[in-house]
PDB file of C-alpha atoms and ligand atoms in Angstrom:
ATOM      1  CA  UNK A1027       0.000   0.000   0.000  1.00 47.00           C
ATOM      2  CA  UNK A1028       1.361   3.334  -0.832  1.00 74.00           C
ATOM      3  CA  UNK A1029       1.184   6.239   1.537  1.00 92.00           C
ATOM      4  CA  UNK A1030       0.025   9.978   1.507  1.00 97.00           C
ATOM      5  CA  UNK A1031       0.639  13.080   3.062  1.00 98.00           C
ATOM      6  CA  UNK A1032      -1.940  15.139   3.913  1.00 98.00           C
ATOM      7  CA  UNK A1033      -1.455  19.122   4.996  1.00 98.00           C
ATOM      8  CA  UNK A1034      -4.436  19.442   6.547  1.00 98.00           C
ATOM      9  CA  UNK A1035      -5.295  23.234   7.361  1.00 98.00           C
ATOM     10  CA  UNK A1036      -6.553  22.857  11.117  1.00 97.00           C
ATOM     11  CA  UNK A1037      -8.260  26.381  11.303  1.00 97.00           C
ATOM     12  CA  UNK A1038      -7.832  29.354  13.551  1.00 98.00           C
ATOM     13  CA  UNK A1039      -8.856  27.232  17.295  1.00 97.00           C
ATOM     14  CA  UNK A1040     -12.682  26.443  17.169  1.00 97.00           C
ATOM     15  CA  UNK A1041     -12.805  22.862  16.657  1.00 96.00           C
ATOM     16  CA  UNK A1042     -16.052  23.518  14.575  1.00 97.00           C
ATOM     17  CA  UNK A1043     -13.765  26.115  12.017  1.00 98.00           C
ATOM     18  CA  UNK A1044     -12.238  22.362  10.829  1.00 97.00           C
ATOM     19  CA  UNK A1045     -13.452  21.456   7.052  1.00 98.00           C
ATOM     20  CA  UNK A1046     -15.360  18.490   6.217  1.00 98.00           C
ATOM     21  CA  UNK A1047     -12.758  17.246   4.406  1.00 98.00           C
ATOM     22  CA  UNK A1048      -9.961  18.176   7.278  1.00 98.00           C
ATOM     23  CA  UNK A1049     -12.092  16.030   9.784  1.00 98.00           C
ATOM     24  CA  UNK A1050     -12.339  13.459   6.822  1.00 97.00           C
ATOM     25  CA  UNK A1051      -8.442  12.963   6.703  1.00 97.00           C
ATOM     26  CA  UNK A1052      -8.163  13.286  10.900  1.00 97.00           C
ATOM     27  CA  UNK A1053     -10.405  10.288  10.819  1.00 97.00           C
ATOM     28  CA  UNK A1054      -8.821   8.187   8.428  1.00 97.00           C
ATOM     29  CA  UNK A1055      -5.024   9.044   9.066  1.00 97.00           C
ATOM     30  CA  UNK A1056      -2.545   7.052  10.693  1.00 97.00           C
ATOM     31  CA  UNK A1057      -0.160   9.292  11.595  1.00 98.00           C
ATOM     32  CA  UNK A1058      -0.617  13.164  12.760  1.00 98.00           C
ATOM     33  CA  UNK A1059       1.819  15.298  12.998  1.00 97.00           C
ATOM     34  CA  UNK A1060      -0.095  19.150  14.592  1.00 94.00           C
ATOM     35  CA  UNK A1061       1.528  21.899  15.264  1.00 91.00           C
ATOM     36  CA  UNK A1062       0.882  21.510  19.042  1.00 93.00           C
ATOM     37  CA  UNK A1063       1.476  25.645  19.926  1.00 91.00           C
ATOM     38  CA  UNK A1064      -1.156  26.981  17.969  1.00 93.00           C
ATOM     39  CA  UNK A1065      -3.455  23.663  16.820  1.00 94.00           C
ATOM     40  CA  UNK A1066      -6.195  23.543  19.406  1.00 95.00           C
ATOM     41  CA  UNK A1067      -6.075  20.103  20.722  1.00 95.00           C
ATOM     42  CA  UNK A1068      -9.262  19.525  20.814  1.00 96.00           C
ATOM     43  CA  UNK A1069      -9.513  18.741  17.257  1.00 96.00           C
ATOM     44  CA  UNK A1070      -8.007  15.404  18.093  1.00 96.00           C
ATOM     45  CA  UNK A1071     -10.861  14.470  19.071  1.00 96.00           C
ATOM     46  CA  UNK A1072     -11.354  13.248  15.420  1.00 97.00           C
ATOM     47  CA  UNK A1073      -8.325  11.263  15.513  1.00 97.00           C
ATOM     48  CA  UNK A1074      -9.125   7.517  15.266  1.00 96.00           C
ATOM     49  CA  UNK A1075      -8.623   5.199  17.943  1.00 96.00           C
ATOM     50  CA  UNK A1076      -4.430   3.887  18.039  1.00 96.00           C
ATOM     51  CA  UNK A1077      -3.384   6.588  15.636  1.00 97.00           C
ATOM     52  CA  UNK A1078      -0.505   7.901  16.312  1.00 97.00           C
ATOM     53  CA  UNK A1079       0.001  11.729  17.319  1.00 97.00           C
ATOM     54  CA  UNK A1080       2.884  13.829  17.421  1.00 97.00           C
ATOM     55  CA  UNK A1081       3.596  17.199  18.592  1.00 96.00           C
ATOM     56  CA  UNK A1082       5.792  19.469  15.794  1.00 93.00           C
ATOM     57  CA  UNK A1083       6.905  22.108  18.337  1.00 91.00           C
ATOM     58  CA  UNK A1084      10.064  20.866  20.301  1.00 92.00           C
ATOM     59  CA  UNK A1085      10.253  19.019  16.067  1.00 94.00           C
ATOM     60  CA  UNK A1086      12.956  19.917  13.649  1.00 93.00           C
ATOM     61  CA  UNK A1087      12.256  19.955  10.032  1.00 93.00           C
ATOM     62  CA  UNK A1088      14.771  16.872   9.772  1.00 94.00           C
ATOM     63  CA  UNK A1089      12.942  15.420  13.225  1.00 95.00           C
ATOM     64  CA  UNK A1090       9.377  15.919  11.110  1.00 95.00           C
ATOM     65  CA  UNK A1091      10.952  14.324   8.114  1.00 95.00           C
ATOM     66  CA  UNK A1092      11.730  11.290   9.371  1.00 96.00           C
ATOM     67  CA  UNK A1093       8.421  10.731  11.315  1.00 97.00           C
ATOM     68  CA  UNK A1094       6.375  11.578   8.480  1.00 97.00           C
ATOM     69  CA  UNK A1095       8.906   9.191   5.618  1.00 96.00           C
ATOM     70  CA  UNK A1096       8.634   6.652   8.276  1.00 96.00           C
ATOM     71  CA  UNK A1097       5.384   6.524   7.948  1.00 97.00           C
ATOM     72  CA  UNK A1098       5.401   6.690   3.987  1.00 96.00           C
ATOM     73  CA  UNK A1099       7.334   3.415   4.223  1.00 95.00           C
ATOM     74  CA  UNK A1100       5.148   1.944   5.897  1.00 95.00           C
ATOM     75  CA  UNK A1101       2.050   2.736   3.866  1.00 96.00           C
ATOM     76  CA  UNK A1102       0.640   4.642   6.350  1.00 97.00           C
ATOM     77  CA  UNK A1103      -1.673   7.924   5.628  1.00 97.00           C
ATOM     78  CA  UNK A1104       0.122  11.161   7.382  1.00 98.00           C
ATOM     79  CA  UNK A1105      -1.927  14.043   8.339  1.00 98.00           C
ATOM     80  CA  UNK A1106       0.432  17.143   8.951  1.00 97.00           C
ATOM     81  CA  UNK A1107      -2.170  19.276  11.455  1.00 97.00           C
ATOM     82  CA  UNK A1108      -1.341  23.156  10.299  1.00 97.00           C
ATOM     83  CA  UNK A1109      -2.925  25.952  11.861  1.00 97.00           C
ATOM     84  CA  UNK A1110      -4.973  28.290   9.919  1.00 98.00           C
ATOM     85  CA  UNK A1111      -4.355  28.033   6.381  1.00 98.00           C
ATOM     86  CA  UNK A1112      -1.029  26.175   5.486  1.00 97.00           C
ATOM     87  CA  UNK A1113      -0.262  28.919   2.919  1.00 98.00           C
ATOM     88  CA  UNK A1114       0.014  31.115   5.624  1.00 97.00           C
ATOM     89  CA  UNK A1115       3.241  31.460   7.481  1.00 96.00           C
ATOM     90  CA  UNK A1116       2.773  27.706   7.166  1.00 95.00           C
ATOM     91  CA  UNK A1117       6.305  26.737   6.535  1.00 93.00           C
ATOM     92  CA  UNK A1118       5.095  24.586   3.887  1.00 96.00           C
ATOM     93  CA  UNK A1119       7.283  24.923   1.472  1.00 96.00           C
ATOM     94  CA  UNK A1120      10.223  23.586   2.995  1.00 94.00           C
ATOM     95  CA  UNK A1121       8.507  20.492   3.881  1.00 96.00           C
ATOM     96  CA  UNK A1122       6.848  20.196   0.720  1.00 97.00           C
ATOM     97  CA  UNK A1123      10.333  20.024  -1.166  1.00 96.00           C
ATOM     98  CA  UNK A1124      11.220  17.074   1.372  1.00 96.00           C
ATOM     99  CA  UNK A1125       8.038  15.275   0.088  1.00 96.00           C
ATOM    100  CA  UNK A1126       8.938  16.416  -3.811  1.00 97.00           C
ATOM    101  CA  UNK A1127      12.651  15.421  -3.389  1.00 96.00           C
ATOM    102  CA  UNK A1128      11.597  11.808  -2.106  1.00 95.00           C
ATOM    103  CA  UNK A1129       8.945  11.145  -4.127  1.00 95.00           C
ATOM    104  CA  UNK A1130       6.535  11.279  -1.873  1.00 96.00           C
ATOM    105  CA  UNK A1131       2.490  11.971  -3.016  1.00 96.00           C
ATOM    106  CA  UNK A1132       1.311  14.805  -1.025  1.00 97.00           C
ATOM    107  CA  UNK A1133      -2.212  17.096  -1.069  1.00 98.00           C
ATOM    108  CA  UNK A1134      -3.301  20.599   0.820  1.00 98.00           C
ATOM    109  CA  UNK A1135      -6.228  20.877   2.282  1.00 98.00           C
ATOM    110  CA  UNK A1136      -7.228  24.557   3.167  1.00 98.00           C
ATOM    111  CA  UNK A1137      -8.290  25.946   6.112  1.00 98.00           C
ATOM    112  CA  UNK A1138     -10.065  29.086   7.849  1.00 98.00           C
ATOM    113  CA  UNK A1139      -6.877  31.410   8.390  1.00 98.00           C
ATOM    114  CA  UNK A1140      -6.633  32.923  11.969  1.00 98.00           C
ATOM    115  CA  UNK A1141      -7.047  36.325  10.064  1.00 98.00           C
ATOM    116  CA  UNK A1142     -10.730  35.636   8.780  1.00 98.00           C
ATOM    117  CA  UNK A1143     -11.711  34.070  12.303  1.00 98.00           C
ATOM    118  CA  UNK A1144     -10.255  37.548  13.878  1.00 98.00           C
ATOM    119  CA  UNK A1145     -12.617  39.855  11.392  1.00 98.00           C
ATOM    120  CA  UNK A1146     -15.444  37.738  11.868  1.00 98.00           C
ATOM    121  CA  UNK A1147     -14.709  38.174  15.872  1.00 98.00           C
ATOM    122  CA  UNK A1148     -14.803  42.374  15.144  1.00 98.00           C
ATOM    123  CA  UNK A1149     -17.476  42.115  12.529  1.00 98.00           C
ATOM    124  CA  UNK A1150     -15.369  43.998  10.093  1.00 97.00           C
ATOM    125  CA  UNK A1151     -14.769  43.938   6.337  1.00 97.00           C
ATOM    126  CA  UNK A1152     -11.502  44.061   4.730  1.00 98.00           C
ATOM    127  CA  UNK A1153     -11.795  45.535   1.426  1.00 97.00           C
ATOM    128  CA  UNK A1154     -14.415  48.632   2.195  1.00 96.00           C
ATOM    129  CA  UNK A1155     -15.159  50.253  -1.100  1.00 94.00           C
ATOM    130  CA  UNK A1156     -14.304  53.598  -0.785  1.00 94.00           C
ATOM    131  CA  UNK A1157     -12.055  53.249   1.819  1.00 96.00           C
ATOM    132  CA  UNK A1158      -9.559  49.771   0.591  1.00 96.00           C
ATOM    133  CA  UNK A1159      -9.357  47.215  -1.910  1.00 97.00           C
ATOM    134  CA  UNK A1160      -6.277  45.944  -0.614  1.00 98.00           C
ATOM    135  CA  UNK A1161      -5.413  43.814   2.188  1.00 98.00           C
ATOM    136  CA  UNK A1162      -1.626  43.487   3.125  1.00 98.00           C
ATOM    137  CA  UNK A1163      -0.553  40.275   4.871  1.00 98.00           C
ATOM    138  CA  UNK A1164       3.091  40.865   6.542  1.00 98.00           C
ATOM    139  CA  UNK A1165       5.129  40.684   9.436  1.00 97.00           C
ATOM    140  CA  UNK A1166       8.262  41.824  11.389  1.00 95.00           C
ATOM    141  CA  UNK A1167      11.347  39.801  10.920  1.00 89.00           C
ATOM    142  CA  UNK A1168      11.939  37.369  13.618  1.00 87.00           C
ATOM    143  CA  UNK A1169      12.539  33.850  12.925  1.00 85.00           C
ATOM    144  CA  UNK A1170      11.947  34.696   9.454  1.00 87.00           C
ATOM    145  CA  UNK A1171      14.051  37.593   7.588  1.00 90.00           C
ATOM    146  CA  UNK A1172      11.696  39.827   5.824  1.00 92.00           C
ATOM    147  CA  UNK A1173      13.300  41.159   2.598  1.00 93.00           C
ATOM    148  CA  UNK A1174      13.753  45.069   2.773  1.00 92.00           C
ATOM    149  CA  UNK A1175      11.743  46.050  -0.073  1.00 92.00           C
ATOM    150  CA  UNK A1176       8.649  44.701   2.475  1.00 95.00           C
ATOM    151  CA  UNK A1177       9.289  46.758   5.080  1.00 94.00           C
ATOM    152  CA  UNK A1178       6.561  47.659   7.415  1.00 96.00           C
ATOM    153  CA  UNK A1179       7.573  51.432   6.764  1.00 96.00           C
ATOM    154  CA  UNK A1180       7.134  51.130   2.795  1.00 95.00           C
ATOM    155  CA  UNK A1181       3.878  48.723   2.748  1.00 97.00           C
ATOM    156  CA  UNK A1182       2.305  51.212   5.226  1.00 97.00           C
ATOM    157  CA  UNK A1183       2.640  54.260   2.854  1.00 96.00           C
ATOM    158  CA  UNK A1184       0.028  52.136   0.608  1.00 96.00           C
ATOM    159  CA  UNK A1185      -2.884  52.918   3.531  1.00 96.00           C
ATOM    160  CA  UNK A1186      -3.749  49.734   2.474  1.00 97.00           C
ATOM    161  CA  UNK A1187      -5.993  47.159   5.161  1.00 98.00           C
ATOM    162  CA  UNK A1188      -3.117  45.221   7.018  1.00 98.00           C
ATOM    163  CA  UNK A1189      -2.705  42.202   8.559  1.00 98.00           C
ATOM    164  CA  UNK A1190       0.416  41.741  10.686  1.00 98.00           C
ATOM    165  CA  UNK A1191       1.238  38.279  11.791  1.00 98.00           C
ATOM    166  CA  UNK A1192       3.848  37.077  14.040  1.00 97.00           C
ATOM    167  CA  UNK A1193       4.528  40.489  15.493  1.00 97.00           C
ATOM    168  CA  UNK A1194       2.588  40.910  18.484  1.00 97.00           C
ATOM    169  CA  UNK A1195       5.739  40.968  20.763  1.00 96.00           C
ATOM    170  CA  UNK A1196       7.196  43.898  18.919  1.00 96.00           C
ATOM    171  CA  UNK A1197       4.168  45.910  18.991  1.00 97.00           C
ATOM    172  CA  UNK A1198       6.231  48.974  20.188  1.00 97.00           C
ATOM    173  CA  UNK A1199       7.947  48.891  16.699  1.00 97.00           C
ATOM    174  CA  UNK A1200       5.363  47.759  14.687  1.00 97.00           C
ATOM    175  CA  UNK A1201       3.697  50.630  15.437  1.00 98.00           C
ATOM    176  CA  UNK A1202       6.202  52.975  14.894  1.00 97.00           C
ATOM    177  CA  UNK A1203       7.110  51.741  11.290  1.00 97.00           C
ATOM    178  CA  UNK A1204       3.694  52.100  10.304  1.00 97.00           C
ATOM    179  CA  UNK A1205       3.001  55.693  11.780  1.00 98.00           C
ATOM    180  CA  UNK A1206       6.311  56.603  10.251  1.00 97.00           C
ATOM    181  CA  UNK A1207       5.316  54.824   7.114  1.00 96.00           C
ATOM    182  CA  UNK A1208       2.501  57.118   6.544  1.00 96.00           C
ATOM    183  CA  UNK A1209      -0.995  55.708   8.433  1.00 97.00           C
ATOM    184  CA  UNK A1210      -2.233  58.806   9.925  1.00 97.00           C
ATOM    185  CA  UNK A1211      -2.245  58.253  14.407  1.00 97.00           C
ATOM    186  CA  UNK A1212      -5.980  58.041  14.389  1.00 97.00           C
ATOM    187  CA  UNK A1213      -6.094  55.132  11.807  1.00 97.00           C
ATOM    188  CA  UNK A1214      -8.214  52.056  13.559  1.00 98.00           C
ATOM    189  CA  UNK A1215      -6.067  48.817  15.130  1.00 98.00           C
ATOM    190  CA  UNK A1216      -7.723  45.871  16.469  1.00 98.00           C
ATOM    191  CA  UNK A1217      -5.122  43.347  18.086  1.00 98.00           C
ATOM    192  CA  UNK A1218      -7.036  39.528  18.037  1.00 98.00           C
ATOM    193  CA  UNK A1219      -5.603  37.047  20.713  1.00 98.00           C
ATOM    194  CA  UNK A1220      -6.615  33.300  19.988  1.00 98.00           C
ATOM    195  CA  UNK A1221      -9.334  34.417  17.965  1.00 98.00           C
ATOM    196  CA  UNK A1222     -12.031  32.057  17.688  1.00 98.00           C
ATOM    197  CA  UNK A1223     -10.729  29.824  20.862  1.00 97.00           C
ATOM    198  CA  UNK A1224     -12.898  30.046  24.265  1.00 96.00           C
ATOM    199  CA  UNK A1225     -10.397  32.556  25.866  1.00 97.00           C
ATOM    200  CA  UNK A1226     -10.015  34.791  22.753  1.00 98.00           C
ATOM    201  CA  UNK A1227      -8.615  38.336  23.426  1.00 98.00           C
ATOM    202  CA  UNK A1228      -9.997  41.347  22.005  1.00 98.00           C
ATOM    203  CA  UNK A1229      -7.734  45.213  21.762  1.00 98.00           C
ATOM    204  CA  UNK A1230      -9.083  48.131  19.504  1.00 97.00           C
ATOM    205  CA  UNK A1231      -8.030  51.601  19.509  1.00 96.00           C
ATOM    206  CA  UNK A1232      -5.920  53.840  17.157  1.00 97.00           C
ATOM    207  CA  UNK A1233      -2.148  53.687  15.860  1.00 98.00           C
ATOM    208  CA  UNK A1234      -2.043  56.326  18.970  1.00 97.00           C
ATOM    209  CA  UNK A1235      -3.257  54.186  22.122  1.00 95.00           C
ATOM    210  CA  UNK A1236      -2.523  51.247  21.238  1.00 97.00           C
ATOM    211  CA  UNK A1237       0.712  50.105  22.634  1.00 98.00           C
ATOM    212  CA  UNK A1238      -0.132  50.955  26.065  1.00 97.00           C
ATOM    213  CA  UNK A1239      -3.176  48.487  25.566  1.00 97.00           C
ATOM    214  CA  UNK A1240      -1.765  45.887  24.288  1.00 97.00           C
ATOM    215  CA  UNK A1241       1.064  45.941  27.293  1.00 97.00           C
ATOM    216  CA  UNK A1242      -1.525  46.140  29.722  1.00 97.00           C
ATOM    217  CA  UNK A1243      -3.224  43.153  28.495  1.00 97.00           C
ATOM    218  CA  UNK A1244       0.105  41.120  28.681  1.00 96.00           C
ATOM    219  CA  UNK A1245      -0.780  39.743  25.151  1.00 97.00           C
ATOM    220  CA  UNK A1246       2.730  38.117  23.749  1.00 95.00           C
ATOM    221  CA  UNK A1247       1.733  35.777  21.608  1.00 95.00           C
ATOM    222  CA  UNK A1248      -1.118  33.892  19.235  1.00 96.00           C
ATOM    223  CA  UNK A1249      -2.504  37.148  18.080  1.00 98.00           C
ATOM    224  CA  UNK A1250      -3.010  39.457  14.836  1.00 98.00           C
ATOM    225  CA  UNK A1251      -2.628  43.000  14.648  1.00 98.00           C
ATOM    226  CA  UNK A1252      -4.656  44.273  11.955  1.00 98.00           C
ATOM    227  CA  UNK A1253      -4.740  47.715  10.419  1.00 98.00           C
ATOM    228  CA  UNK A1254      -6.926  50.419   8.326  1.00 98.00           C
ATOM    229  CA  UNK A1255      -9.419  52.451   7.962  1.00 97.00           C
ATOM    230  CA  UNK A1256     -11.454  49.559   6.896  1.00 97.00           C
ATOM    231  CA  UNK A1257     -12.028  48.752  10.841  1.00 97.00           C
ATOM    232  CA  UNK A1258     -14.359  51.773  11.103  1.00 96.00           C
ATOM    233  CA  UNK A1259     -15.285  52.613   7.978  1.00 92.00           C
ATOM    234  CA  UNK A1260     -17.872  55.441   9.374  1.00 83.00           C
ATOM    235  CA  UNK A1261     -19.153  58.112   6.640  1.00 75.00           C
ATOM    236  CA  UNK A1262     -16.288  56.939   3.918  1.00 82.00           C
ATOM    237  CA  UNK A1263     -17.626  53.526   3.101  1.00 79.00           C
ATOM    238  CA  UNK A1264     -19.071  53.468  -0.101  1.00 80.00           C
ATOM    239  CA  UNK A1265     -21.212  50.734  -1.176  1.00 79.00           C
ATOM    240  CA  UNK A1266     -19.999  48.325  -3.702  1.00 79.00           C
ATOM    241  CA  UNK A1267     -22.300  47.515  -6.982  1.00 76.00           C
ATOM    242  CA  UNK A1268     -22.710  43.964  -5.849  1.00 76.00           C
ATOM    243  CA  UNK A1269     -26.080  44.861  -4.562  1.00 77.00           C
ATOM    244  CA  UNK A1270     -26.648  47.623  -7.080  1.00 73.00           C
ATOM    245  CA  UNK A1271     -30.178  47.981  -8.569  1.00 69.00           C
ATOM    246  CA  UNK A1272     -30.445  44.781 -11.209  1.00 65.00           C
ATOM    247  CA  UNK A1273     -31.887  45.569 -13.985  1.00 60.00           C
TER     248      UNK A1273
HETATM  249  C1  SAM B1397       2.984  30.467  12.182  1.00 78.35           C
HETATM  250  S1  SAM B1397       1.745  31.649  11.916  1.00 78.35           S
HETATM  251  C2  SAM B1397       0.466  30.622  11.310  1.00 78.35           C
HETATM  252  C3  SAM B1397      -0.683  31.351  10.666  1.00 78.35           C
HETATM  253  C4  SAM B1397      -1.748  30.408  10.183  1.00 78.35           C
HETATM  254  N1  SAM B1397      -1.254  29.600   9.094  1.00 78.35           N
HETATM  255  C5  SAM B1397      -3.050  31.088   9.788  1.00 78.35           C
HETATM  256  O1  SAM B1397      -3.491  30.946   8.637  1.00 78.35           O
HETATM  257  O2  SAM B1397      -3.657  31.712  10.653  1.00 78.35           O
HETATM  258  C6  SAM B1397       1.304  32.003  13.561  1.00 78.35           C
HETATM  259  C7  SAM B1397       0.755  33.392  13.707  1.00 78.35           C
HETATM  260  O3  SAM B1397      -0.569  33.433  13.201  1.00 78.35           O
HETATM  261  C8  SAM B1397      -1.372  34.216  14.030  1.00 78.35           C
HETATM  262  N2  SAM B1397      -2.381  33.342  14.656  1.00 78.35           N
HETATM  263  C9  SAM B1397      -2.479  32.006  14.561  1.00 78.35           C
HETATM  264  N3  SAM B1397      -3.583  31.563  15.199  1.00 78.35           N
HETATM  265  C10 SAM B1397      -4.195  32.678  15.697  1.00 78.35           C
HETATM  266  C11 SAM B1397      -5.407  32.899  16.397  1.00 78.35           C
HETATM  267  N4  SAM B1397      -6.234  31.885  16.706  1.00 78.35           N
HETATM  268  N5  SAM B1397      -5.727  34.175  16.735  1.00 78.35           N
HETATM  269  C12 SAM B1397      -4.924  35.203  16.392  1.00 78.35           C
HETATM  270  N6  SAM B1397      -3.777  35.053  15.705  1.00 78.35           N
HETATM  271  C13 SAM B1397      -3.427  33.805  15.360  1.00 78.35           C
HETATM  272  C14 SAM B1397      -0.460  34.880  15.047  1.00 78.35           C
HETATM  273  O4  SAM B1397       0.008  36.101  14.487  1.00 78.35           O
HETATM  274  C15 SAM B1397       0.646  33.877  15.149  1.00 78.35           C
HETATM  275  O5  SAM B1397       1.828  34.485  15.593  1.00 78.35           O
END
C-alpha cells in the first residue's frame, strides 16, 4: 500500500472552524503530525482510535521528516495538522520540497486562516469600497528575515488594510514603522488574541493608544494586529455595486 501526506489546514482554534474534508483525513489518518502551539487540541478528538500523534513544536524539520517518511514506508496515511491556512506562514514549502525530493504523493487541504476568524470576531470587512481594496498580509522579521523592499515602513505608505502576523511581541515597533510609514495616528487597530478559541482576546483603539493596551493586556503571543481604515469605515464607506439595482 502506498502512503500519503496530507497538509491538513486545522483552522484558527474552534474545533467547529475544521473542514469536512480536514475532519475526513483526521479520521482516516494514521499518523498526525499538529503543530501543538497553535493547533487547538481539541480537534483530536477526530483522531481515530491507536493513531498515532505527534507534537511538531520541540520538532525539527529533519525530526518531522523522518516521522512523516517513516510513515510513507510503511504505507501509512500522514496528516500534517497546520494551523490556519497552510499557505500562511505555514512553513510549507520547505517540507513540501522534502516530500517532492523523495517522491513522496502529497495534497493541501485549506483551512479558515486565523485572520478571517479575527474579522469575523470584530465584525469587520476588509476591502471597504471607498475606503480599501487591498489587504496586506506581513510581518516583522523574527525567525523569518523579511526582505527590505517589504518593510513595514514602505507597505504602510500604501494605507492599504493590514494584517500583521507574528509580530505581536514587537508591537512597540510595529507601530512605529507604520506611523512613520505614513498611516495617519488616528487610523483604527484591532489586536485579536486566539481568535475564535474560548479565551479569545480582544484590543481596539488607534495607531495612537494602542501600545499601552496591548502591554496592559500582557498579550505576547497567538494574536493578529490588523490595520486600516477599513475597521471603522464610518461616513467613507461606499457601497460596492454587488447589490446595485439589477436591472
Ligand atoms: C505560524 S503563523 C500561522 C498562521 C496560520 N497559518 C493562519 O493561517 O492563521 C502564527 C501566527 O498566526 C497568528 N495566529 C495564529 N492563530 C491565531 C489565532 N487563533 N488568533 C490570532 N492570531 C493567530 C499569530 O500572528 C501567530 O503568531
Amino acid at each position: 500500500m502506498k502512503g500519503k501526506v496530507y497538509f491538513v489546514g486545522a483552522g484558527p482554534g474552534d474545533p467547529e472552524l475544521l473542514t469536512l474534508k480536514a475532519k475526513r483525513v483526521l479520521e482516516q489518518a494514521d499518523v498526525i503530525v499538529f503543530a501543538d502551539s497553535l493547533v487547538n487540541p481539541e480537534v483530536l478528538k477526530f483522531a481515530k482510535k491507536g493513531a498515532e500523534v505527534y507534537g511538531s513544536s520541540s520538532l525539527s524539520l529533519e525530526e518531522i521528516a523522518k516521522i512523516v517518511l517513516g510513515a510513507i514506508e510503511r504505507g501509512k496515511l500522514v496528516a500534517r495538522l497546520q494551523s490556519g491556512d497552510p499557505s500562511v506562514y505555514g512553513a510549507l514549502w520547505e517540507q513540501t520540497k522534502v516530500l517532492e525530493e523523495n517522491g513522496v504523493e502529497y495534497e493541501i487541504v485549506p483551512g479558515v486562516s486565523s485572520l478571517f476568524a479575527a474579522c469575523a470576531s470584530l465584525k469587520v470587512e476588509l476591502t471597504v469600497p471607498g475606503i480599501s481594496q487591498t489587504v496586506i498580509l506581513s510581518r516583522r522579521a523574527g525567525n523569518a528575515p523579511v526582505p527590505r523592499s517589504e518593510d513595514l515602513r514602505s507597505l504602510a505608505s500604501h494605507r492599504a488594510t493590514m494584517a500583521i502576523f507574528l509580530s505581536i511581541s514587537q508591537i512597540e515597533e510595529v507601530v512605529e514603522e507604520l506611523l512613520e510609514g505614513g498611516y495617519p495616528p488616528e487610523t483604527p487597530v484591532a489586536v485579536v488574541y486566539k481568535a475564535s478559541w474560548e479565551d479569545e482576546k480582544v484590543i481596539e483603539g488607534n495607531l495612537e493608544e494602542v501600545v499601552p493596551k496591548v502591554r496592559e493586556s500582557g498579550i505576547e503571543r497567538q494574536a493578529l494586529i490588523l490595520v486600516g481604515e477599513a475597521l471603522k469605515p464610518g461616513e467613507k464607506g461606499k457601497r460596492s455595486k454587488l447589490y446595485g439595482r439589477k436591472r
